[in-house]
XYZ file of C-alpha atoms in Angstrom:
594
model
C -36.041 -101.413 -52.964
C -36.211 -98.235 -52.037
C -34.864 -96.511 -48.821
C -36.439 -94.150 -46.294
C -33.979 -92.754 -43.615
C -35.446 -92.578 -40.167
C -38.208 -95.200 -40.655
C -38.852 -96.908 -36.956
C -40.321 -99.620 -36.139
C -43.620 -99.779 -34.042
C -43.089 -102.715 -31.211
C -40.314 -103.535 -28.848
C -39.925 -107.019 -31.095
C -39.385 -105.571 -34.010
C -37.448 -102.707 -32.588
C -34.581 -105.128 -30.973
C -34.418 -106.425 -34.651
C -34.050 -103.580 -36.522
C -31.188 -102.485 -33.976
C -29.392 -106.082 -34.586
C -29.424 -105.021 -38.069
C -29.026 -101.402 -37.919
C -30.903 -100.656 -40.983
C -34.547 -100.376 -42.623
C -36.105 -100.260 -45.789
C -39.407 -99.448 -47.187
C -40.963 -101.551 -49.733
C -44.181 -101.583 -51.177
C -45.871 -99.360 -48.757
C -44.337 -101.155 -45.634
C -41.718 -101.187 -43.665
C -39.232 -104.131 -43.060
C -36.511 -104.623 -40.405
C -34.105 -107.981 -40.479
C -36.197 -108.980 -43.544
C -39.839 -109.020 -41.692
C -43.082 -106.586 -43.451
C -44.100 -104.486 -41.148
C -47.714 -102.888 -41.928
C -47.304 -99.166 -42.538
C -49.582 -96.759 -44.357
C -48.051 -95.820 -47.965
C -45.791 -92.506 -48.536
C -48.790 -90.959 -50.069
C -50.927 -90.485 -47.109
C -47.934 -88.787 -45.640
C -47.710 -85.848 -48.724
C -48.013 -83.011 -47.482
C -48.511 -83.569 -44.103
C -45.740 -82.036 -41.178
C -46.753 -84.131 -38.337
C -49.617 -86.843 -38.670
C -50.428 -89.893 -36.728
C -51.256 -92.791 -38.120
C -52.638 -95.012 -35.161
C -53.127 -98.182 -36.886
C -49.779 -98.610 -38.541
C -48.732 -97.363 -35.018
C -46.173 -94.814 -36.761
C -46.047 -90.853 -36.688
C -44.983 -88.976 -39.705
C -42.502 -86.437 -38.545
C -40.866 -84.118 -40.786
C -40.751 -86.296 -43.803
C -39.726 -89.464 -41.280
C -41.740 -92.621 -39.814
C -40.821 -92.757 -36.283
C -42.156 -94.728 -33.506
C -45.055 -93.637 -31.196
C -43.588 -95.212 -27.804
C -43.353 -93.769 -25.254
C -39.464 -93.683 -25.366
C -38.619 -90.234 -27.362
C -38.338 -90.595 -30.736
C -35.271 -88.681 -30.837
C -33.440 -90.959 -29.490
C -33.923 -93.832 -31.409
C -31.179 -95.524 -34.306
C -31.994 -94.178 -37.600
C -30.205 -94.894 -40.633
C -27.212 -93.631 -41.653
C -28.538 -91.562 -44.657
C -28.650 -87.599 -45.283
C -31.985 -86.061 -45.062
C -34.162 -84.867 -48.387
C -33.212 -81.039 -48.769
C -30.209 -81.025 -46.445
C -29.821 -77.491 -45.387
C -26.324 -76.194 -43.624
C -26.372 -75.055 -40.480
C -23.631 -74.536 -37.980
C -19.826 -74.585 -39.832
C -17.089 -76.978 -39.069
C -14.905 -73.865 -37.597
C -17.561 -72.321 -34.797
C -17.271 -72.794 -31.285
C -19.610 -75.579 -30.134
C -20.845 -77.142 -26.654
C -20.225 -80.078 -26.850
C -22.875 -82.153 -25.555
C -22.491 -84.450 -21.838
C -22.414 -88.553 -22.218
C -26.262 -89.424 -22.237
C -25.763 -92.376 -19.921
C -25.278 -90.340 -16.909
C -25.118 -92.058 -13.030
C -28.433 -91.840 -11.546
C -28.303 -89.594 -8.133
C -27.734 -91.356 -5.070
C -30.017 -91.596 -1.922
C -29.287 -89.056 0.934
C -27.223 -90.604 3.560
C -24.329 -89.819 5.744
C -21.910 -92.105 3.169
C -19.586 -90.185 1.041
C -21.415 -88.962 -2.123
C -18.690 -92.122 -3.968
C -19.496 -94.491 -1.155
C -17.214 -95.665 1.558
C -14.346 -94.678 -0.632
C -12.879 -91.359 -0.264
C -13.400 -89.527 -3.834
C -10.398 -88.404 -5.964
C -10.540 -84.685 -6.308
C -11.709 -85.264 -10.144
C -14.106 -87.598 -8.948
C -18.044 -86.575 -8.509
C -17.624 -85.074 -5.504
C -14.191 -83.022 -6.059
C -13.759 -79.974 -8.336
C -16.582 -79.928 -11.409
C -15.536 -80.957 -14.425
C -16.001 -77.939 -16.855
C -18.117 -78.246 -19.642
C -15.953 -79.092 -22.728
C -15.534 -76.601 -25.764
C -14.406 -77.399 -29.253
C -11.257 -75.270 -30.171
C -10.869 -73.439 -33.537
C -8.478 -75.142 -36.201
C -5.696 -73.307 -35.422
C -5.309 -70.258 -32.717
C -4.467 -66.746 -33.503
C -3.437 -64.174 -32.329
C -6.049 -61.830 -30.571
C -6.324 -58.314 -31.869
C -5.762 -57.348 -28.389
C -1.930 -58.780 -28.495
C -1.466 -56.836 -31.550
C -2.984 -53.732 -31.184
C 0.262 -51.310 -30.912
C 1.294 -52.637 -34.187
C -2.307 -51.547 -35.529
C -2.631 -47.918 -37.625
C -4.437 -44.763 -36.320
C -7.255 -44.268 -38.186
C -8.513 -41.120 -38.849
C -11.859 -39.986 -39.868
C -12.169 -37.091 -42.199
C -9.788 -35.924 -44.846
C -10.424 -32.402 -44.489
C -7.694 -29.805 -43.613
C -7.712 -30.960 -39.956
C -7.528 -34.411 -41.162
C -5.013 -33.707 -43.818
C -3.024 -31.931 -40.928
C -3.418 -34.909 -38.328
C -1.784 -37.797 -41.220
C 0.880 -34.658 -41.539
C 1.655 -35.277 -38.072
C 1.455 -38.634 -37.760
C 3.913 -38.862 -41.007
C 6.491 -36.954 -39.377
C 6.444 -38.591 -36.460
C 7.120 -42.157 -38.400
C 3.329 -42.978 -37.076
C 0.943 -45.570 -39.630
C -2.314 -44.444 -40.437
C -5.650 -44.893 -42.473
C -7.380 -41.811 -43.599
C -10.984 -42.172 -44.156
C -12.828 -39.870 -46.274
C -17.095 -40.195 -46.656
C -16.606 -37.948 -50.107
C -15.735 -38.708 -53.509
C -12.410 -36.410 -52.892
C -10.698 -34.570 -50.383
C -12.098 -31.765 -48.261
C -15.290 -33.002 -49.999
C -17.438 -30.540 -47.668
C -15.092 -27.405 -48.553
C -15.785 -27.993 -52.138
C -19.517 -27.585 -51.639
C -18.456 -24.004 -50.923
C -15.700 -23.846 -53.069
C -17.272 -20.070 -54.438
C -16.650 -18.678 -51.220
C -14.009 -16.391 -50.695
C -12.547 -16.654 -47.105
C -11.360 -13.971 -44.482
C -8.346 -15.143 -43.055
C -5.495 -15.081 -45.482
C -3.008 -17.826 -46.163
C -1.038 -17.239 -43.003
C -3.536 -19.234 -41.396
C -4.534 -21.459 -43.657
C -1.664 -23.792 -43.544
C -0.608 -26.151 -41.056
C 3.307 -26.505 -40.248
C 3.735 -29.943 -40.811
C 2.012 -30.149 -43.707
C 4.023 -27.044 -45.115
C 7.089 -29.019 -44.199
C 5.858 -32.206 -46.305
C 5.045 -29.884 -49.092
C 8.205 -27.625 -49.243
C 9.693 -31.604 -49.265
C 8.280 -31.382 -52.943
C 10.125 -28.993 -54.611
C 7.319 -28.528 -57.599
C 4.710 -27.119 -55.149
C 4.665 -23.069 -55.153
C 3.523 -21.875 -51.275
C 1.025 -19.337 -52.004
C 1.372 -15.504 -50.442
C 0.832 -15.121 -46.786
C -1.231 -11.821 -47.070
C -3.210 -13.467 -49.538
C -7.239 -14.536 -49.200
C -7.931 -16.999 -50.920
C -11.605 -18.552 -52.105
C -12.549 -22.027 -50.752
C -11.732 -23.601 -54.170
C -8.059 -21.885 -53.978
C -7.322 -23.427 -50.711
C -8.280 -26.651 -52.237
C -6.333 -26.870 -55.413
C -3.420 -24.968 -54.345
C -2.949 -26.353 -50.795
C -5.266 -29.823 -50.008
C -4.918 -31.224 -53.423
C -1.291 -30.997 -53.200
C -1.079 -32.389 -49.741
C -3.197 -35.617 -50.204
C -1.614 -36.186 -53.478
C 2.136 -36.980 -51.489
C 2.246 -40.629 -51.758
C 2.723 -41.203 -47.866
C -0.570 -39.449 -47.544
C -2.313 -41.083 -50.768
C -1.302 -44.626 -49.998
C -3.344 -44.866 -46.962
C -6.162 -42.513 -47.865
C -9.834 -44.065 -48.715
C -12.300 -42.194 -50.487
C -16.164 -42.744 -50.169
C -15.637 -44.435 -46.957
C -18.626 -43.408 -44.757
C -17.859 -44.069 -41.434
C -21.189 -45.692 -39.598
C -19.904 -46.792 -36.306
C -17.168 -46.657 -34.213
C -16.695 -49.006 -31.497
C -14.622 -51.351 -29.415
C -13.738 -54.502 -30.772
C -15.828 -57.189 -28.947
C -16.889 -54.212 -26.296
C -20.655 -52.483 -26.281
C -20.553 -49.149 -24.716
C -22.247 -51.606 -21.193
C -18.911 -54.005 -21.487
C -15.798 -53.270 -19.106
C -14.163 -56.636 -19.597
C -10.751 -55.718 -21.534
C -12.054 -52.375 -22.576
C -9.046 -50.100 -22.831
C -6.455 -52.793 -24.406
C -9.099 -54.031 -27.550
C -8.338 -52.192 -30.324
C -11.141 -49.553 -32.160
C -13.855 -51.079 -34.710
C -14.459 -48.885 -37.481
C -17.372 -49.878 -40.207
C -17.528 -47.903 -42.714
C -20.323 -47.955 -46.029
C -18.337 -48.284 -49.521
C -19.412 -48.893 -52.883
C -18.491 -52.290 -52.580
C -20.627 -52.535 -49.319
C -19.809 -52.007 -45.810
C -15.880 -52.609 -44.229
C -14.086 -53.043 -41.242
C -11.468 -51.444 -39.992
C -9.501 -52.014 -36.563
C -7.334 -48.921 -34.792
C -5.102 -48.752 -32.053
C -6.569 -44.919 -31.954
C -8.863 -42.722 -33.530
C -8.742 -38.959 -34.428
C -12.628 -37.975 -35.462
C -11.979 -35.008 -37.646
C -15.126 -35.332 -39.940
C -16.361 -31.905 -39.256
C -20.041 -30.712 -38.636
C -21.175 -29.566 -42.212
C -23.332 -32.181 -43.083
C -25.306 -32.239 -39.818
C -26.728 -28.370 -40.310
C -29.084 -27.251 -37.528
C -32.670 -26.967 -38.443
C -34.428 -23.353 -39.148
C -37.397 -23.388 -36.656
C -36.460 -22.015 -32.661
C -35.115 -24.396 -30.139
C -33.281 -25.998 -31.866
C -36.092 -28.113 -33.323
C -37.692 -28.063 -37.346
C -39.780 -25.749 -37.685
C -43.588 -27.084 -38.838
C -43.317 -27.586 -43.008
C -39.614 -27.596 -42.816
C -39.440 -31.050 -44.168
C -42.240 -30.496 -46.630
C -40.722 -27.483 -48.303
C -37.388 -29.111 -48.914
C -37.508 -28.526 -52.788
C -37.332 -24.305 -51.683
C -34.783 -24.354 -48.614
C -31.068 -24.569 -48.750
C -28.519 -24.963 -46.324
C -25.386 -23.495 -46.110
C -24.104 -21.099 -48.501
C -25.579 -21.625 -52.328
C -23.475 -20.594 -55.153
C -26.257 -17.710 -55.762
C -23.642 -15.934 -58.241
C -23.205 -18.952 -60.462
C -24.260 -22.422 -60.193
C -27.840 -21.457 -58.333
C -28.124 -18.240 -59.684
C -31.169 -19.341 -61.605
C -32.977 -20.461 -58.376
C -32.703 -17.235 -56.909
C -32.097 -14.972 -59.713
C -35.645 -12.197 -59.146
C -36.879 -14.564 -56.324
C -37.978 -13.127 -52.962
C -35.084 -14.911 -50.671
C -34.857 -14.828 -46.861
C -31.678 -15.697 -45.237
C -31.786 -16.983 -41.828
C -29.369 -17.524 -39.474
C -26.377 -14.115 -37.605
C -22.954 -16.175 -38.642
C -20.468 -15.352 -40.568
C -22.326 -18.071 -43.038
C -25.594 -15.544 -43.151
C -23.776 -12.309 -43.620
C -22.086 -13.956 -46.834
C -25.289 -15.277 -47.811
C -26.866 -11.787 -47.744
C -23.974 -10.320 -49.461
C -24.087 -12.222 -52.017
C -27.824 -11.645 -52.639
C -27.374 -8.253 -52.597
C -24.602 -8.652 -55.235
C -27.331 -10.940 -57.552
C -30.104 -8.024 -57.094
C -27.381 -5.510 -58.118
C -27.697 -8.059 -61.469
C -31.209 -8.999 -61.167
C -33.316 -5.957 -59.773
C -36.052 -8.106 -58.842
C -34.572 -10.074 -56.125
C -36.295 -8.968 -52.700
C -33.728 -10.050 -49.538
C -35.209 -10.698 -46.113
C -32.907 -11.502 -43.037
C -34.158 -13.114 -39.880
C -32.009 -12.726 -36.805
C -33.714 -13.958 -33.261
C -31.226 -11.428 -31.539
C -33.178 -7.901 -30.998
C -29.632 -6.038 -30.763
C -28.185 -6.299 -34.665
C -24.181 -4.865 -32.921
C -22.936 -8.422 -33.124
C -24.292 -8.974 -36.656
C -21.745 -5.923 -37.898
C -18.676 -7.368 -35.769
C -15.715 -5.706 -34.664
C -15.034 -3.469 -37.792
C -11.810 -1.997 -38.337
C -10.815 -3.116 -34.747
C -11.188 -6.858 -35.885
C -6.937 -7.838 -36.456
C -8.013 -9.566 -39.484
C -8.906 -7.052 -42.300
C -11.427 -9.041 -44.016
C -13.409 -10.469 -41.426
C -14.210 -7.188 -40.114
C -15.162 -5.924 -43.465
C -18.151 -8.598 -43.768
C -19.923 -6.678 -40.973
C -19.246 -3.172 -42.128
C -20.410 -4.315 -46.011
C -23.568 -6.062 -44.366
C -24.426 -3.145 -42.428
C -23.952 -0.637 -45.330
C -26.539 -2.947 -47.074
C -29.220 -3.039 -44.558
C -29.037 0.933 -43.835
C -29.432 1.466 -47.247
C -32.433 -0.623 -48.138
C -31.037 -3.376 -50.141
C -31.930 -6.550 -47.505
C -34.016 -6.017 -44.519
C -33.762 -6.889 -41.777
C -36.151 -8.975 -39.274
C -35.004 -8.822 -36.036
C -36.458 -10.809 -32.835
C -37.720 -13.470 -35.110
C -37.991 -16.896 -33.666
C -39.102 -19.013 -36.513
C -42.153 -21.949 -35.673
C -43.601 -22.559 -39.068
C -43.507 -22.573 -42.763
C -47.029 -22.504 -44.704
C -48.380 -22.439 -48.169
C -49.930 -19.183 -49.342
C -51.408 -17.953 -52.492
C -48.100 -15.782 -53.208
C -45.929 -18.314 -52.149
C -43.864 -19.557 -48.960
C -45.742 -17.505 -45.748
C -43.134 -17.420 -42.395
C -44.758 -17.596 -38.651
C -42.727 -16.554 -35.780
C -43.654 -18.824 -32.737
C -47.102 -17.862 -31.748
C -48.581 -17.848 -35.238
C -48.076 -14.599 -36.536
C -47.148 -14.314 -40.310
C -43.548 -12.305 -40.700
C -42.764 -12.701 -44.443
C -43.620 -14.109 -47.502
C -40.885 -15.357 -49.806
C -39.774 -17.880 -52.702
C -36.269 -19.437 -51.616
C -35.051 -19.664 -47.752
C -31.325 -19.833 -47.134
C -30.525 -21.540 -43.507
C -27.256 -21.093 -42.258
C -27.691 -21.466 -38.860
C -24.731 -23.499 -37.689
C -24.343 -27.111 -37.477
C -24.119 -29.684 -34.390
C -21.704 -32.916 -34.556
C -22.617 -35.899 -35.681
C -22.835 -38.024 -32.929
C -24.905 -41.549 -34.241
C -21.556 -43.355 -34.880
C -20.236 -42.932 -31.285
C -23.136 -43.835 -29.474
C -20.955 -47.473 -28.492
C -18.503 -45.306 -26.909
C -17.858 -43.376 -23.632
C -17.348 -39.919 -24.137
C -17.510 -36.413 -22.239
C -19.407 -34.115 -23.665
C -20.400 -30.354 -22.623
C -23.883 -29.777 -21.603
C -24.170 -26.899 -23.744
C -21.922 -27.096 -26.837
C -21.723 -30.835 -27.367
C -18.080 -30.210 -27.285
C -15.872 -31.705 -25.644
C -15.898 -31.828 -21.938
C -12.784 -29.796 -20.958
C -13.292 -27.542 -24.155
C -17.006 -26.951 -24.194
C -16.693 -23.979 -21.178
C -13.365 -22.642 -23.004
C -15.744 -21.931 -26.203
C -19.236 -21.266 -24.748
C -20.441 -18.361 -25.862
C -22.354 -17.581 -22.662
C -20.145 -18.161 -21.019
C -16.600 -16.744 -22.056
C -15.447 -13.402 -22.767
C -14.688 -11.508 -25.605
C -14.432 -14.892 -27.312
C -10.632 -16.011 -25.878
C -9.710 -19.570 -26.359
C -6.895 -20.231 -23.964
C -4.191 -23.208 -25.995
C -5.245 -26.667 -25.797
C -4.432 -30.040 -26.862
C -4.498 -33.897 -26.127
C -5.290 -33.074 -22.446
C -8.006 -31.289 -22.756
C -9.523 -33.490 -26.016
C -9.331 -36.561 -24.169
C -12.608 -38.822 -23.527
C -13.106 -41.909 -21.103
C -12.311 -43.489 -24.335
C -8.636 -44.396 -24.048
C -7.298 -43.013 -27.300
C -10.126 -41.568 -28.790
C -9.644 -37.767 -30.010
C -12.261 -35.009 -31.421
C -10.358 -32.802 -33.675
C -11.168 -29.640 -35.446
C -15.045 -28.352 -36.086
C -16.326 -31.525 -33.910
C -14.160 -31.002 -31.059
C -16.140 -27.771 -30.437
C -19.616 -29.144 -30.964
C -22.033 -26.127 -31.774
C -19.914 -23.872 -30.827
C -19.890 -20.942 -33.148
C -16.634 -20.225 -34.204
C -13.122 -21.842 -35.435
C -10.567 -21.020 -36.830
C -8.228 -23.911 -38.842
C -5.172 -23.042 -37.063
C -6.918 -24.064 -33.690
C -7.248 -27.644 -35.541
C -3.684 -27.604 -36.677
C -2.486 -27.394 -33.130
C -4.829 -30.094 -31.760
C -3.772 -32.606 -34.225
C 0.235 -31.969 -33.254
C -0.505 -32.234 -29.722
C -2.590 -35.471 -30.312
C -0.122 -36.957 -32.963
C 2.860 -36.640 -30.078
C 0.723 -38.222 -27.530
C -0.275 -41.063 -29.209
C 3.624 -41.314 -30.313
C 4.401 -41.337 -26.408
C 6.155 -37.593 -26.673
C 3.922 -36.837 -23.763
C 5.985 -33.423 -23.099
C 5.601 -32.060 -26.704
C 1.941 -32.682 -26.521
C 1.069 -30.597 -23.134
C 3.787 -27.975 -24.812
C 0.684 -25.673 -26.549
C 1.052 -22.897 -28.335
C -2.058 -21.138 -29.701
C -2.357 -17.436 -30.733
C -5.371 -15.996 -32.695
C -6.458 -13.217 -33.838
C -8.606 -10.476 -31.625
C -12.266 -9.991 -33.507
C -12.594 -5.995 -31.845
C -15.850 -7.126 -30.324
C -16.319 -8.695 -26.998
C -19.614 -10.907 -26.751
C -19.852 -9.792 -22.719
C -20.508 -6.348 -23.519
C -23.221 -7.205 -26.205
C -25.040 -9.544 -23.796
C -25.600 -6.258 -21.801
C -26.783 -4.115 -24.847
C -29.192 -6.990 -25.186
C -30.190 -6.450 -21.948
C -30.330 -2.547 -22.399
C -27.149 -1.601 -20.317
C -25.074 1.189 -22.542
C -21.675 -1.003 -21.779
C -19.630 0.314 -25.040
C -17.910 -1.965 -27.066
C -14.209 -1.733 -26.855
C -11.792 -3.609 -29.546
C -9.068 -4.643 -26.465
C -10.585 -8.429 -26.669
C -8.193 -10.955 -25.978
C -7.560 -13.190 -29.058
C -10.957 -15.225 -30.497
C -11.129 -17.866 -33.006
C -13.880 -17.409 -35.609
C -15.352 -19.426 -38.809
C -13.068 -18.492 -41.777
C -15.346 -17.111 -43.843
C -17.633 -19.905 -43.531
C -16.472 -23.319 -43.297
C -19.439 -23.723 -40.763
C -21.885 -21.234 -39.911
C -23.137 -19.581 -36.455
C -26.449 -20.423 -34.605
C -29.155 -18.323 -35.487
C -29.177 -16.215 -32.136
């Protein structure tokens, strides 16, 4: 005998049998209830088939089952008690499940002026009192929300660069738990890209207090000299490296975490509900596939360097930008070294006015020095090249000042030229290689390699789920964005700021270092360092040590107010008693192409 769960009956008669018994069987290509054949057709008519009638047995094949064809659902008929063929699992023992209402429900009662329960008065749990809520299945055991635990939770932060380095400094001193995510395969993974660079602001500034405190802690690390300028790869291994390697630092610290999202847990950037007490969602890619993290606060100091702004005008690609990938590079290449074969002889144009550009065409002009062949082209949009040679010996730091006097030496005496007024729209094949339009189609240049180092703009894809303030103008934030504007500030001052003026709708949610400025054009570290204090004591509740700013930076000798009028063809001279500016040190991000 063999068994077929779900096989019905096809009359009333035989169905109040087969309920009595509460079981059928099929045998021999017919079904029986309480003992009695029942004509059915055989199995094999029903091979294959999802749904097929089969009027003269009066039976409908129905997913593998006989069922009934009365008019009374099928549904809800008794079946046997026996798992389906190719059980597949659906919803787990532990979700939160409706649970369905009683299916013999009372029949509504004819209008009248009677109480809905009769003559009787109804109890208030009754029909006609209060509705009886619909019934939900509790989990095994409750927990604790992350919402009642979120002060015990760690600040995450998300970048361990020398802001971010700085920020777990902070947070160390001030007895604070952290996580320190890091998208790289090390620290300061983005200053290593440029690791040939030699900066301009000398170790004075290179070196945040608190993490000079954790490191004088360790009495095998050797602090460097201040007067010294140091390349990108010496600030790494003699001050980073260091740092992250202190065990309070290198417990919590991740590496190749790429932060995706951030978010509120259980809140989309639409949801009030308990917005500002649920804690902060982090996912983040790994090897081992994505993970979740939860914050009680965040401090985003992941930088700008691997979001660089495109070459073409507006802001936009310019047309073969994308196809000509294989000859464009962005940043600063290692033209002396690693790259020097890809440039080595080439015909190279650098584009971009930063401090990132001048380097670049430095270095060039160092290679061709080497390599007589190499031919340097540098487009600037700007028709007034003043800025381009910056404050000179008037700029308070030494080195700084000399990029622009080196650069200008260089262009005056025929080693680069210079393209001025050059708003980029297209890159094009040509016979002789890579042929440069301006905007309305006319060819400027004709080169091999292109260098871009026109500044960078903050990745802003992972906090699309939350509610932030950003400048118009700079992407910066809100309160900061006029501070740093370019058109709108002068002579570059950056008045001290902290927690209050970094602060988003987003309770507890901080832009630090390059970010916090957006596209602005210039930084210097030791405007970072002094964001990350103020945020680390207002996130420890030492509200009055984080509005207590201190900020002082050095002047650059030019003032961008007076070169906005030699722009415009006023003879305003340029005087060197500018307030104090911050500015890229020597590189870490580069300025717009303007």
């Amino acid at each position: 005998m063999q068994a077929w769960a779900g096989g019905l009956v096809r009359n009333k008669a035989e169905q109040e049998k087969f309920e009595q018994h509460d079981n059928s069987y099929f045998i021999e290509g017919a079904w029986t209830a309480s003992g009695e054949v029942i004509e059915a057709p055989n199995p094999e008519q029903a091979q294959g088939s999802h749904q097929q009638d089969f009027s003269e047995s009066g039976l409908r094949l129905f997913n593998g089952q006989f069922v009934s064809v009365e008019e009374k659902p099928f549904l809800e008929r008794k079946t046997m008690n026996q798992s389906l063929p190719n059980q597949r699992n659906f919803i787990q023992p532990q979700a939160n499940v409706i649970q369905p209402s009683s299916p013999t429900s009372t029949p509504p009662l004819a209008a009248s002026n009677a109480p809905c329960c009769g003559e009787i008065a109804a109890p208030a749990d009754s029909c006609c009192g209060a509705t009886e809520p619909t019934s939900i299945s509790a989990k095994p055991e409750a927990k604790t929300s992350r919402a009642d635990n979120r002060e015990s939770l760690p600040i995450a932060i998300i970048g361990a660069g020398p802001i971010g380095l700085a920020a777990a400094a902070n947070l160390i001193q001030r007895d604070q738990d952290f996580i320190l995510l890091e998208a790289g395969p090390r620290i300061a993974a983005s200053i290593w890209e440029w690791r040939h660079v030699r900066l301009f602001t000398p170790w004075s500034y290179l070196i945040a207090p608190a993490s000079k405190r954790i490191l004088q802690a360790d009495h095998s690390w050797q602090a460097p000299d201040d007067n010294e300028v140091p390349f990108a790869k010496e600030l790494v291994e003699r001050y980073l490296d260091p740092l992250a390697a202190n065990e309070r630092i290198a417990s919590r610290l991740k590496l190749n975490h790429q932060v995706t999202t951030i978010s509120r847990d259980g809140h989309d950037r639409m949801k009030d509900g308990n917005r500002n007490e649920a804690p902060f969602l982090i996912v983040a890619d790994t090897p081992d596939g994505p993970r979740r993290f939860y914050a009680r606060a965040v401090i985003d100091a992941s930088g700008t360097w691997n979001t660089p702004n495109p070459m073409g005008a507006g802001g936009i690609e310019a047309d073969g930008e994308q196809q000509f990938q294989d000859h464009i590079r962005y940043g600063m290449p290692d033209v002396l070294d690693r790259e020097r074969d890809r440039y080595a002889g080439k015909r190279v144009l650098v584009v971009g006015s930063g401090h990132s550009a001048t380097g670049a065409v430095l270095s060039l002009v160092e290679l061709a020095n080497e390599a007589p062949e190499t031919m340097i082209a540098w487009a600037v949009r700007r028709t007034n090249p003043a800025k381009l040679w910056g404050g000179g010996e008037a700029d308070e730091i030494q080195a700084r000042g000399a990029l622009g006097t080196r650069v200008k030496e260089a262009i005056e005496s025929g080693k680069a030229t210079l393209l001025t007024n050059l708003a980029i729209g297209a890159i094009c094949q040509h016979t002789d290689g890579l042929e440069i339009l301006n905007v309305d189609g006319v060819p400027q240049v004709i080169v091999d390699e292109i260098t871009v180092a026109t500044g960078s703009r903050p990745n802003l894809n992972m906090l699309r789920e939350l509610r932030l303030e950003l400048d118009a103008a700079t992407e910066a934030t809100k309160a900061l964005g006029p501070l740093i504007d370019p058109n709108q500030h002068s002579c570059g001052s950056v008045p001290p700021h902290g927690a209050k003026e970094l602060k988003h709708p987003e309770g507890g949610f901080y832009l630090a270092g390059m970010k916090s400025y957006g596209r602005a054009p210039t930084f210097l570290m030791r405007t970072g360092y002094e964001q990350v204090r103020s945020i680390a004591a207002e996130l420890s509740g030492d509200h009055e040590a984080a509005r207590k700013v201190e900020l002082t930076l050095p002047s650059t000798g030019v003032c961008s107010t007076d070169l906005v009028n030699q722009e415009r063809g006023d003879s305003c001279k340029i005087t060197s008693s500018c307030e104090t500016n911050v500015s890229i040190e020597a590189s870490n991000r580069c300025e717009a192409n303007g």
